[in-house]
Short mmCIF file of C-alpha atoms in Angstrom, two decimals:
data_model
loop_
_atom_site.label_atom_id
_atom_site.label_comp_id
_atom_site.label_asym_id
_atom_site.label_seq_id
_atom_site.Cartn_x
_atom_site.Cartn_y
_atom_site.Cartn_z
CA MET A 1 56.59 -0.26 -57.64
CA GLY A 2 55.77 -3.49 -59.06
CA GLU A 3 53.95 -2.90 -61.91
CA THR A 4 52.98 0.71 -60.96
CA VAL A 5 55.05 3.83 -62.39
CA LEU A 6 55.60 6.67 -59.76
CA THR A 7 56.30 10.12 -60.58
CA GLY A 8 58.26 12.46 -58.50
CA ARG A 9 60.39 15.02 -57.96
CA LEU A 10 64.02 15.38 -56.14
CA PHE A 11 64.88 18.40 -54.29
CA ASP A 12 67.91 20.01 -54.82
CA ASN A 13 69.96 19.29 -51.53
CA ALA A 14 72.89 17.11 -50.89
CA SER A 15 71.61 14.13 -51.06
CA ALA A 16 69.47 14.07 -53.95
CA ARG A 17 72.06 15.76 -55.88
CA ASP A 18 73.49 11.81 -54.51
CA LEU A 19 71.13 10.14 -55.53
CA ILE A 20 70.29 11.58 -58.80
CA GLU A 21 74.75 10.55 -59.77
CA LYS A 22 74.12 6.83 -58.18
CA LEU A 23 70.82 6.50 -60.63
CA PRO A 24 69.20 3.85 -61.86
CA VAL A 25 69.05 1.24 -58.52
CA THR A 26 66.98 -1.36 -57.65
CA VAL A 27 65.41 -1.27 -54.03
CA GLU A 28 64.66 -3.94 -52.00
CA PHE A 29 61.83 -2.36 -49.59
CA SER A 30 60.15 -3.82 -46.33
CA ASP A 31 57.66 -2.08 -44.47
CA HIS A 32 57.74 0.12 -40.63
CA LEU A 33 54.71 0.82 -39.16
CA ASN A 34 52.51 1.44 -42.08
CA MET A 35 53.98 4.47 -42.75
CA GLU A 36 56.77 4.04 -44.51
CA LYS A 37 58.59 1.54 -47.04
CA THR A 38 62.74 1.45 -46.71
CA GLY A 39 64.78 0.03 -48.92
CA PRO A 40 69.20 -0.10 -48.65
CA LEU A 41 70.93 1.90 -51.32
CA PRO A 42 74.00 -0.36 -52.22
CA GLU A 43 76.02 3.24 -51.64
CA GLU A 44 75.79 5.95 -48.22
CA LEU A 45 74.83 9.41 -49.44
CA SER A 46 76.41 12.47 -49.21
CA THR A 47 74.83 14.64 -46.40
CA GLU A 48 76.81 17.74 -46.53
CA GLY A 49 75.06 20.79 -45.29
CA MET A 50 71.78 18.58 -44.32
CA PRO A 51 70.02 18.92 -41.15
CA GLU A 52 69.88 16.30 -38.55
CA GLY A 53 66.37 15.68 -38.67
CA GLU A 54 63.04 16.57 -40.32
CA ASP A 55 59.39 15.30 -40.12
CA PRO A 56 58.69 14.18 -43.60
CA SER A 57 54.51 14.02 -45.14
CA PRO A 58 53.05 11.37 -46.89
CA ARG A 59 54.55 11.73 -50.24
CA ASP A 60 57.71 11.93 -49.41
CA ILE A 61 60.82 10.87 -50.60
CA GLY A 62 63.75 10.49 -48.13
CA TYR A 63 66.79 9.46 -46.53
CA TYR A 64 67.58 7.25 -43.79
CA ALA A 65 71.06 8.17 -42.77
CA PRO A 66 72.20 6.25 -39.99
CA GLY A 67 71.32 3.30 -41.96
CA GLY A 68 71.73 4.34 -46.24
CA ASP A 69 67.86 3.71 -46.74
CA LEU A 70 66.02 5.30 -49.62
CA VAL A 71 62.48 5.70 -47.80
CA PHE A 72 58.76 6.14 -49.27
CA TYR A 73 56.62 8.38 -46.91
CA TYR A 74 52.78 6.92 -46.87
CA GLY A 75 52.07 7.95 -43.19
CA ASP A 76 53.16 10.26 -40.57
CA VAL A 77 55.94 9.09 -38.65
CA GLY A 78 56.95 12.50 -36.92
CA TYR A 79 59.95 14.44 -36.40
CA HIS A 80 63.25 11.76 -36.21
CA ASP A 81 66.85 12.73 -35.86
CA GLY A 82 68.21 11.13 -39.32
CA ILE A 83 65.75 11.46 -41.88
CA LEU A 84 66.38 13.90 -44.11
CA ARG A 85 63.73 14.81 -46.97
CA ILE A 86 65.43 15.04 -50.71
CA GLY A 87 61.79 14.51 -52.69
CA GLN A 88 57.93 13.74 -52.93
CA PHE A 89 56.00 12.13 -55.15
CA ASP A 90 53.05 12.77 -57.73
CA GLY A 91 49.69 11.63 -57.02
CA ASP A 92 48.31 9.01 -55.12
CA MET A 93 50.57 6.36 -52.45
CA ASP A 94 48.30 3.43 -52.82
CA ALA A 95 50.52 2.15 -54.87
CA ILE A 96 53.81 2.19 -52.18
CA ALA A 97 51.15 1.47 -49.56
CA ASP A 98 49.49 -1.93 -50.53
CA GLN A 99 52.93 -2.98 -51.64
CA GLU A 100 54.49 -6.25 -49.45
CA ASP A 101 57.42 -6.67 -47.77
CA GLY A 102 60.49 -7.68 -49.99
CA SER A 103 59.03 -5.89 -52.90
CA THR A 104 61.17 -3.67 -55.08
CA ALA A 105 61.38 -0.66 -57.30
CA ARG A 106 64.06 0.99 -60.11
CA VAL A 107 64.51 4.24 -59.06
CA GLU A 108 65.29 5.96 -62.00
CA LEU A 109 65.44 9.79 -64.32
CA ALA A 110 62.57 10.30 -65.97
CA ASP A 111 63.18 10.85 -69.53
#
């Protein structure tokens, strides 16, 4: 994100597997309430077998199904219907928190 390379891992669930099939993807992010960065994916992800909602933690990677958005959490947003946890970042989230609205990130599999 920006000039920073962040690493993480995706979980073994339908939404994460579907995202992997669609990578690489570049997403433009907006900030919401100084807790999360969200950006629309070009295509919706599968939600088969996923819960109705979840309570993500900072460092989680999520998918907001109603909007088709990829979400990077750096604050505690609490439980919401439509939030699906699909992965987690390694390390510090400052690089995400510090990004301005309209920042882009290229999401791709590591070598």
